[in-house]
Short mmCIF file of C-alpha atoms and ligand atoms in Angstrom, two decimals:
data_model
loop_
_atom_site.label_atom_id
_atom_site.label_comp_id
_atom_site.label_asym_id
_atom_site.label_seq_id
_atom_site.Cartn_x
_atom_site.Cartn_y
_atom_site.Cartn_z
CA MET A 184 63.06 24.09 111.23
CA ALA A 185 61.26 23.39 114.48
CA GLU A 186 58.64 25.96 115.41
CA ASN A 187 59.69 28.34 118.19
CA LEU A 188 57.07 28.02 120.92
CA ASN A 189 58.15 30.97 123.07
CA PRO A 190 54.74 32.60 123.72
CA PHE A 191 56.09 36.15 123.67
CA LEU A 192 57.76 35.58 120.31
CA ILE A 193 54.43 34.20 119.09
CA ALA A 194 52.56 37.28 120.38
CA GLN A 195 55.06 39.51 118.54
CA GLN A 196 54.73 37.47 115.33
CA GLN A 197 50.95 37.82 115.47
CA LEU A 198 51.26 41.58 115.92
CA ASP A 199 53.79 41.83 113.07
CA GLN A 200 51.43 40.00 110.73
CA ALA A 201 48.54 42.36 111.55
CA ALA A 202 50.84 45.41 111.36
CA GLU A 203 51.84 44.48 107.83
CA ILE A 204 48.26 43.93 106.66
CA MET A 205 47.04 47.23 108.14
CA GLU A 206 50.23 49.17 107.26
CA LEU A 207 50.66 50.25 110.88
CA ASP A 208 52.84 53.26 111.63
CA LYS A 209 56.41 52.07 112.34
CA THR A 210 56.76 53.89 115.69
CA ALA A 211 53.39 52.66 116.93
CA HIS A 212 54.45 49.16 115.90
CA ALA A 213 57.72 49.44 117.82
CA ILE A 214 55.91 50.63 120.98
CA LEU A 215 53.35 47.82 120.70
CA ARG A 216 56.02 45.09 120.32
CA GLU A 217 57.17 45.52 123.94
CA PRO A 218 55.50 45.75 127.36
CA MET A 219 55.53 49.19 128.98
CA LYS A 220 56.38 47.80 132.40
CA SER A 221 57.67 44.41 133.45
CA LEU A 222 58.51 43.49 137.03
CA THR A 223 60.02 40.44 138.70
CA VAL A 224 59.65 39.90 142.44
CA ASN A 225 60.83 37.25 144.89
CA ILE A 226 58.35 36.39 147.61
CA PRO A 227 59.46 34.65 150.82
CA VAL A 228 56.76 32.35 152.23
CA ARG A 229 56.83 30.50 155.55
CA MET A 230 55.85 26.92 154.67
CA ASP A 231 53.88 24.58 156.96
CA ASN A 232 57.06 22.71 157.95
CA GLY A 233 58.58 25.93 159.31
CA SER A 234 61.05 26.55 156.47
CA VAL A 235 60.95 29.65 154.26
CA ARG A 236 60.65 29.21 150.51
CA LEU A 237 61.29 31.87 147.93
CA PHE A 238 58.73 32.11 145.09
CA LYS A 239 59.34 34.09 141.91
CA GLY A 240 56.51 36.26 140.68
CA PHE A 241 55.94 38.53 137.68
CA GLY A 242 53.75 41.53 136.98
CA VAL A 243 53.54 42.98 133.48
CA GLN A 244 51.66 46.05 132.27
CA TYR A 245 51.75 45.71 128.53
CA ASN A 246 49.92 48.82 127.41
CA THR A 247 47.78 51.34 129.29
CA ALA A 248 46.88 53.79 126.50
CA ARG A 249 43.18 52.87 126.77
CA GLY A 250 43.01 52.52 130.55
CA PRO A 251 44.30 50.65 133.62
CA ALA A 252 46.15 47.40 132.97
CA LYS A 253 43.74 44.47 133.24
CA GLY A 254 44.38 40.75 133.36
CA GLY A 255 44.58 37.67 135.51
CA ILE A 256 47.29 36.27 137.77
CA ARG A 257 48.43 32.77 136.87
CA PHE A 258 49.86 30.33 139.36
CA HIS A 259 51.77 27.78 137.31
CA PRO A 260 54.84 25.59 137.91
CA LYS A 261 56.14 26.46 134.43
CA GLU A 262 55.43 30.20 134.54
CA THR A 263 58.04 32.41 132.86
CA ILE A 264 58.38 36.13 132.30
CA ASP A 265 57.84 35.52 128.57
CA THR A 266 54.55 33.71 129.15
CA VAL A 267 53.34 36.60 131.30
CA LYS A 268 54.50 39.14 128.69
CA ALA A 269 52.61 37.26 125.96
CA LEU A 270 49.48 36.95 128.05
CA SER A 271 49.61 40.67 128.87
CA ALA A 272 49.87 41.50 125.16
CA TRP A 273 46.86 39.28 124.48
CA MET A 274 44.96 41.08 127.26
CA THR A 275 45.70 44.39 125.52
CA TRP A 276 44.11 43.12 122.30
CA LYS A 277 41.27 41.50 124.23
CA THR A 278 40.15 44.66 126.04
CA ALA A 279 40.59 46.70 122.84
CA LEU A 280 38.52 44.29 120.72
CA ALA A 281 35.77 44.27 123.38
CA ASP A 282 36.08 48.07 123.41
CA ILE A 283 36.13 48.33 127.20
CA PRO A 284 38.13 51.04 129.01
CA PHE A 285 41.21 49.03 130.00
CA GLY A 286 44.69 48.28 128.78
CA GLY A 287 46.36 44.89 129.13
CA GLY A 288 48.35 43.38 131.95
CA LYS A 289 49.08 40.02 133.53
CA GLY A 290 50.61 38.49 136.61
CA GLY A 291 52.20 35.15 137.32
CA VAL A 292 53.89 33.16 140.04
CA ILE A 293 56.02 30.05 139.61
CA CYS A 294 54.37 27.58 141.98
CA ASP A 295 52.53 24.28 142.07
CA THR A 296 49.23 24.94 143.85
CA LYS A 297 48.52 21.20 144.00
CA GLU A 298 51.47 20.74 146.34
CA MET A 299 50.64 23.65 148.64
CA SER A 300 48.32 23.85 151.63
CA GLU A 301 45.58 26.46 151.78
CA ARG A 302 47.55 28.42 154.34
CA GLU A 303 50.72 28.41 152.22
CA LEU A 304 48.72 29.54 149.19
CA GLU A 305 47.16 32.37 151.16
CA ALA A 306 50.56 33.48 152.44
CA LEU A 307 51.94 33.45 148.89
CA SER A 308 48.96 35.43 147.56
CA ARG A 309 49.30 38.07 150.26
CA GLY A 310 53.06 38.19 149.65
CA TYR A 311 52.48 38.77 145.94
CA ILE A 312 50.24 41.75 146.67
CA ARG A 313 52.72 43.19 149.19
CA ALA A 314 55.49 42.86 146.60
CA LEU A 315 53.50 44.51 143.80
CA GLY A 316 51.18 46.65 145.90
CA ASN A 317 52.56 49.98 144.66
CA TYR A 318 51.86 49.01 141.09
CA ILE A 319 48.22 47.95 141.37
CA GLY A 320 45.04 49.89 142.12
CA PRO A 321 41.53 50.45 140.70
CA ASP A 322 42.92 53.07 138.27
CA ILE A 323 46.33 51.48 137.72
CA ASP A 324 46.24 47.73 137.34
CA VAL A 325 43.24 45.56 138.20
CA PRO A 326 44.12 41.86 138.54
CA ALA A 327 41.75 38.86 138.28
CA PRO A 328 41.92 35.06 138.42
CA ASP A 329 43.55 32.89 135.78
CA VAL A 330 44.95 29.34 135.55
CA TYR A 331 45.11 27.59 138.98
CA ASN A 332 43.73 30.68 140.70
CA THR A 333 40.38 31.13 142.43
CA PRO A 334 37.84 33.69 143.72
CA GLN A 335 38.99 32.84 147.28
CA ILE A 336 42.55 33.88 146.39
CA MET A 337 41.19 37.12 144.91
CA ALA A 338 39.47 37.81 148.25
CA CYS A 339 42.76 37.32 150.15
CA MET A 340 44.62 39.56 147.70
CA MET A 341 41.98 42.26 148.01
CA ASP A 342 42.16 42.04 151.78
CA GLU A 343 45.93 42.48 151.70
CA TYR A 344 45.55 45.48 149.39
CA ALA A 345 43.05 47.03 151.85
CA THR A 346 45.76 46.98 154.52
CA ILE A 347 48.45 48.46 152.26
CA ALA A 348 46.16 51.15 150.84
CA HIS A 349 44.48 52.00 154.17
CA THR A 350 40.99 51.65 152.79
CA ASN A 351 37.75 49.95 153.72
CA ASN A 352 36.61 50.15 150.12
CA PRO A 353 39.19 48.06 148.28
CA PHE A 354 36.69 46.13 146.17
CA SER A 355 37.39 47.58 142.74
CA VAL A 356 41.11 46.76 142.92
CA ILE A 357 40.59 43.17 141.91
CA THR A 358 37.88 41.28 140.05
CA GLY A 359 36.66 37.69 140.00
CA LYS A 360 35.93 37.90 143.74
CA PRO A 361 33.33 35.78 145.54
CA VAL A 362 29.91 37.52 145.51
CA GLU A 363 30.05 37.71 149.32
CA VAL A 364 32.81 40.33 148.97
CA TRP A 365 31.16 42.07 146.03
CA GLY A 366 32.08 39.90 143.13
CA SER A 367 29.60 40.17 140.26
CA ALA A 368 26.68 37.89 139.59
CA GLY A 369 27.57 35.77 136.57
CA ARG A 370 31.36 36.39 136.73
CA LYS A 371 32.12 32.76 137.67
CA ASP A 372 31.03 31.38 134.31
CA SER A 373 31.34 34.58 132.27
CA THR A 374 34.41 33.32 130.36
CA ALA A 375 32.57 30.24 129.13
CA MET A 376 29.28 32.12 128.72
CA GLY A 377 30.92 34.71 126.46
CA GLY A 378 32.46 31.80 124.53
CA MET A 379 29.01 30.27 124.10
CA PHE A 380 27.61 33.50 122.65
CA VAL A 381 30.54 33.55 120.21
CA LEU A 382 29.92 29.87 119.41
CA ARG A 383 26.27 30.66 118.65
CA GLU A 384 27.30 33.42 116.20
CA ALA A 385 30.10 31.39 114.60
CA ALA A 386 27.84 28.35 114.17
CA LYS A 387 25.21 30.56 112.55
CA SER A 388 27.63 32.04 110.02
CA ASN A 389 29.23 28.65 109.27
CA GLY A 390 25.98 26.71 108.91
CA ILE A 391 26.61 24.39 111.88
CA ASP A 392 23.53 23.10 113.71
CA LEU A 393 24.60 23.12 117.36
CA LYS A 394 21.82 20.77 118.44
CA ASN A 395 23.38 18.01 116.39
CA ALA A 396 26.97 19.03 116.89
CA LYS A 397 29.65 16.89 118.52
CA ILE A 398 32.04 18.80 120.74
CA ALA A 399 35.40 18.03 122.39
CA VAL A 400 36.60 20.17 125.29
CA GLN A 401 40.27 20.18 126.27
CA GLY A 402 40.63 21.23 129.91
CA ALA A 403 38.28 21.02 132.87
CA GLY A 404 39.18 24.16 134.81
CA ASN A 405 36.86 27.12 135.22
CA ALA A 406 36.62 27.74 131.46
CA GLY A 407 36.46 24.12 130.25
CA MET A 408 34.08 22.80 132.85
CA TYR A 409 31.57 25.59 132.24
CA ALA A 410 31.98 25.20 128.46
CA TYR A 411 31.00 21.53 128.90
CA LEU A 412 27.97 22.37 131.07
CA LEU A 413 26.77 25.37 129.06
CA SER A 414 27.09 23.92 125.55
CA LYS A 415 24.80 21.10 126.70
CA LYS A 416 22.41 23.37 128.57
CA LEU A 417 22.13 26.22 126.07
CA PHE A 418 22.28 24.36 122.76
CA GLY A 419 21.67 20.70 123.58
CA ALA A 420 25.03 19.95 121.94
CA LYS A 421 26.72 16.61 122.61
CA VAL A 422 30.08 16.92 124.37
CA VAL A 423 31.81 13.61 123.68
CA ALA A 424 35.26 14.40 125.10
CA ILE A 425 36.80 16.25 128.02
CA SER A 426 40.25 16.21 129.61
CA ASP A 427 42.47 17.65 132.32
CA SER A 428 46.23 17.63 132.89
CA LYS A 429 46.16 13.86 133.55
CA GLY A 430 44.47 12.97 130.23
CA GLY A 431 41.05 12.75 128.62
CA ILE A 432 38.01 10.57 128.22
CA ILE A 433 35.68 9.95 125.30
CA ASP A 434 32.05 8.92 125.58
CA GLU A 435 30.36 8.86 122.18
CA ASP A 436 26.93 8.93 123.89
CA GLY A 437 27.89 12.24 125.45
CA ILE A 438 29.86 12.73 128.68
CA ASP A 439 27.47 12.05 131.56
CA GLU A 440 27.47 14.88 134.08
CA ALA A 441 26.84 12.78 137.19
CA LYS A 442 29.62 10.35 136.22
CA LEU A 443 31.98 13.23 135.48
CA VAL A 444 31.35 14.90 138.83
CA LYS A 445 31.81 11.55 140.60
CA ALA A 446 35.12 10.92 138.82
CA ARG A 447 36.47 14.32 139.80
CA GLU A 448 35.32 14.00 143.39
CA GLU A 449 36.58 10.48 143.91
CA THR A 450 39.77 10.41 141.83
CA GLY A 451 40.57 14.11 141.43
CA SER A 452 40.57 13.76 137.65
CA VAL A 453 38.18 13.32 134.72
CA THR A 454 40.20 10.21 133.80
CA GLY A 455 38.43 8.37 136.65
CA TYR A 456 35.22 8.47 134.55
CA GLU A 457 33.48 5.10 134.53
CA GLY A 458 33.14 3.61 131.03
CA GLY A 459 34.14 5.52 127.91
CA THR A 460 37.61 5.46 126.36
CA LYS A 461 40.73 6.95 127.91
CA VAL A 462 42.79 9.13 125.58
CA THR A 463 45.75 11.46 125.83
CA ASN A 464 45.30 15.21 125.48
CA GLU A 465 46.92 14.97 122.02
CA GLU A 466 44.43 12.31 120.90
CA LEU A 467 41.51 14.35 122.17
CA LEU A 468 42.52 17.30 119.98
CA GLU A 469 42.50 15.07 116.91
CA TRP A 470 39.17 13.41 117.71
CA ASP A 471 36.49 13.37 115.01
CA VAL A 472 34.14 16.12 116.23
CA ASP A 473 32.45 19.18 114.74
CA ILE A 474 33.75 21.66 117.27
CA LEU A 475 36.95 21.61 119.29
CA ILE A 476 37.18 23.86 122.37
CA PRO A 477 40.78 24.08 123.70
CA SER A 478 40.27 25.45 127.21
CA ALA A 479 43.55 24.69 128.97
CA ILE A 480 46.83 26.44 128.17
CA GLU A 481 48.92 27.77 125.31
CA ASN A 482 50.65 25.92 122.42
CA GLN A 483 48.29 22.94 122.12
CA ILE A 484 47.68 23.07 118.37
CA THR A 485 51.02 23.55 116.64
CA GLY A 486 52.65 23.02 113.26
CA SER A 487 53.00 19.33 114.09
CA ASN A 488 49.35 18.45 114.77
CA ALA A 489 47.29 21.18 113.03
CA ASP A 490 46.94 19.05 109.90
CA LYS A 491 45.35 16.28 111.97
CA ILE A 492 42.55 18.41 113.41
CA LYS A 493 39.25 17.00 112.16
CA ALA A 494 36.91 19.57 113.71
CA LYS A 495 35.25 22.07 111.36
CA MET A 496 35.60 24.77 113.95
CA VAL A 497 38.07 25.55 116.74
CA LEU A 498 36.84 27.79 119.53
CA GLU A 499 39.87 29.03 121.49
CA LEU A 500 38.65 29.36 125.06
CA ALA A 501 42.20 29.10 126.46
CA ASN A 502 44.77 31.84 125.94
CA GLY A 503 47.17 31.09 123.08
CA PRO A 504 46.26 27.45 122.30
CA VAL A 505 47.02 27.79 118.56
CA THR A 506 50.50 28.74 117.28
CA PRO A 507 51.06 30.91 114.17
CA GLU A 508 52.19 27.91 112.10
CA ALA A 509 49.05 26.02 113.13
CA ASP A 510 47.00 29.11 112.40
CA ASN A 511 48.13 29.09 108.77
CA ILE A 512 47.49 25.36 108.40
CA LEU A 513 43.98 25.61 109.89
CA HIS A 514 43.21 28.58 107.64
CA GLU A 515 44.41 26.67 104.55
CA ASN A 516 42.41 23.60 105.60
CA LYS A 517 39.32 25.80 105.98
CA VAL A 518 38.93 25.06 109.67
CA PHE A 519 37.17 28.10 111.14
CA ASP A 520 39.44 29.02 114.06
CA VAL A 521 37.90 31.66 116.32
CA PRO A 522 40.68 33.50 118.20
CA ASP A 523 41.22 33.40 121.97
CA PHE A 524 40.99 37.12 122.58
CA LEU A 525 37.45 37.11 121.23
CA VAL A 526 36.27 33.68 122.47
CA ASN A 527 37.43 34.09 126.08
CA SER A 528 36.79 37.83 126.34
CA GLY A 529 33.70 37.09 128.46
CA GLY A 530 36.04 36.73 131.45
CA VAL A 531 37.43 40.23 131.31
CA ILE A 532 34.09 41.69 130.23
CA GLY A 533 32.56 40.11 133.34
CA SER A 534 35.43 41.69 135.28
CA TYR A 535 34.69 45.06 133.72
CA PHE A 536 31.08 44.77 134.91
CA GLU A 537 32.30 43.82 138.38
CA TRP A 538 34.63 46.84 138.48
CA ILE A 539 31.80 49.21 137.43
CA GLN A 540 29.48 47.76 140.10
CA ASN A 541 32.21 48.03 142.76
CA ARG A 542 32.86 51.66 141.89
CA GLU A 543 29.17 52.55 141.91
CA GLY A 544 28.28 50.37 144.89
CA TYR A 545 25.20 49.24 142.98
CA TYR A 546 24.71 45.64 141.91
CA TRP A 547 23.13 44.02 138.85
CA THR A 548 21.24 40.75 138.40
CA GLU A 549 22.74 37.77 136.59
CA ASP A 550 20.35 38.33 133.68
CA GLU A 551 21.54 41.92 133.29
CA VAL A 552 25.16 40.74 133.29
CA TYR A 553 24.54 38.05 130.68
CA SER A 554 22.54 40.26 128.35
CA LYS A 555 25.17 43.04 128.48
CA LEU A 556 27.87 40.41 127.92
CA ASP A 557 26.01 38.98 124.95
CA ALA A 558 25.71 42.44 123.39
CA ILE A 559 29.47 43.10 123.66
CA VAL A 560 30.78 39.76 122.36
CA THR A 561 28.23 39.67 119.54
CA ARG A 562 29.32 43.17 118.52
CA SER A 563 32.98 42.05 118.54
CA TYR A 564 32.16 38.98 116.45
CA ASP A 565 30.27 41.08 113.89
CA GLN A 566 33.09 43.62 113.72
CA MET A 567 35.64 40.84 113.21
CA GLU A 568 33.63 39.35 110.36
CA ALA A 569 33.00 42.78 108.80
CA THR A 570 36.75 43.52 108.86
CA ARG A 571 37.50 40.12 107.36
CA SER A 572 35.07 40.81 104.49
CA LYS A 573 36.50 44.28 103.95
CA LEU A 574 40.05 42.91 103.78
CA LYS A 575 38.87 40.19 101.42
CA SER A 576 37.41 42.77 99.07
CA HIS A 577 40.93 44.30 98.98
CA GLY A 578 42.39 40.94 97.98
CA LYS A 579 43.56 40.03 101.51
CA ASN A 580 42.22 36.66 102.58
CA VAL A 581 42.98 36.64 106.30
CA SER A 582 42.06 34.37 109.21
CA PRO A 583 39.55 35.51 111.86
CA ARG A 584 42.52 36.09 114.21
CA VAL A 585 44.24 38.53 111.88
CA ALA A 586 40.98 40.45 111.33
CA ALA A 587 40.44 40.72 115.09
CA TYR A 588 44.06 41.86 115.54
CA VAL A 589 43.62 44.60 112.96
CA ILE A 590 40.65 46.03 114.89
CA ALA A 591 42.34 45.81 118.29
CA VAL A 592 45.72 47.16 117.22
CA GLU A 593 44.11 50.08 115.44
CA ARG A 594 42.19 51.02 118.60
CA VAL A 595 45.28 50.95 120.81
CA ALA A 596 47.38 52.79 118.21
CA ASP A 597 44.68 55.48 117.86
CA ALA A 598 44.60 55.99 121.65
CA MET A 599 48.40 56.35 121.72
CA LYS A 600 48.25 58.80 118.83
CA PHE A 601 45.65 61.04 120.49
CA ARG A 602 47.64 60.94 123.73
CA GLY A 603 50.73 62.07 121.85
CA TRP A 604 52.79 58.93 122.42
CA TYR A 605 53.92 58.96 118.81
N1 LIG B 768 42.28 35.73 133.20
C1 LIG B 768 41.19 36.08 132.32
C2 LIG B 768 41.71 36.33 130.92
O1 LIG B 768 42.73 35.84 130.54
C3 LIG B 768 40.38 37.23 132.88
C4 LIG B 768 41.14 38.51 133.05
C5 LIG B 768 40.37 39.57 133.79
O2 LIG B 768 39.23 39.35 134.12
O3 LIG B 768 40.96 40.63 134.02
O4 LIG B 768 41.05 36.94 130.12
#
């Protein structure tokens, strides 16, 4: 039977698996299988040619037992309510695993940013905030950037919120802002930086020497591009492959930074890279490397290609790149697959730091941000591995993802219990 790739179904399956292992209370399980709040809005936008187009947007607050909903807003032509629901569930587990005082939420708009002018995009962003303005706020729901979204858009959204909320201090309503409007030092690359700290720990415990490691990165957005730059800079690792939505390139001598920048500037895609071998995104995933870093979107490693993955380790920098069927295959094949909601938690942890700084009106240095980030993700990694060992000693041989789920779900369930929700 073909694998069902509906992301929300996948998120529920993952929860069910953890619930069974940890013998989760049935009522808590039922609450955690569904989002608490899920909204659909239609946003009219005046386009440059004078016509008005209607865009569909979503806002989901999955669970707020541990604090305000937190998560990014995705702009994607294939956005669906189920993708946003799944991503909001994953945010709930992400903030719980990191043990930061937030719940999980997510936003999304069906749109193709590549076909829109800057003015149209700004109008859409402001329209989104007007539509959902009553449901967000520093103590309610704190959005951030995600796929095809930028710090500039966050600034516009914050500005729109300032008007709605009649405030000159709107900064803590949204994170991932440019530093000029009180974004945090280090937030821009905090997703990839957190992933690099996790990579360092995972390499250590799996006996991989990063200096001699070959890496493939799928995706060249904010997460993928910084993963490429940082794995070279921090560890001297050799990144031999990188891709974007148009395809990928391989350079066994290591992708040259100057050539990569030139390709993106001149052709708008990494595929314009001079020399090297052109590959598809599918081929890149199956390339013979030590570490594979999927940094694009969900459902990239599935039941149909998981067996062909040659990497010893998969570092999930994207949200949801590995399906449950693939998860089982990788686990059986002894590929160490580090789950998304740990690997990319640096993004929301950076956002947490930004929110604290905005509320206090006192700002930290980049070094302070990175060292605090390192402490949190390293703690999460250690807790995940400790839980995995504990489960193993009880005869339960689970993947890193399941161990991380057990920790996160327990934290959210405990908060609900103390609050009297069940
Ligand atoms: N969009 C990022 C994520 O998926 C960051 C979310 C945030 O900073 O709130 O984790």
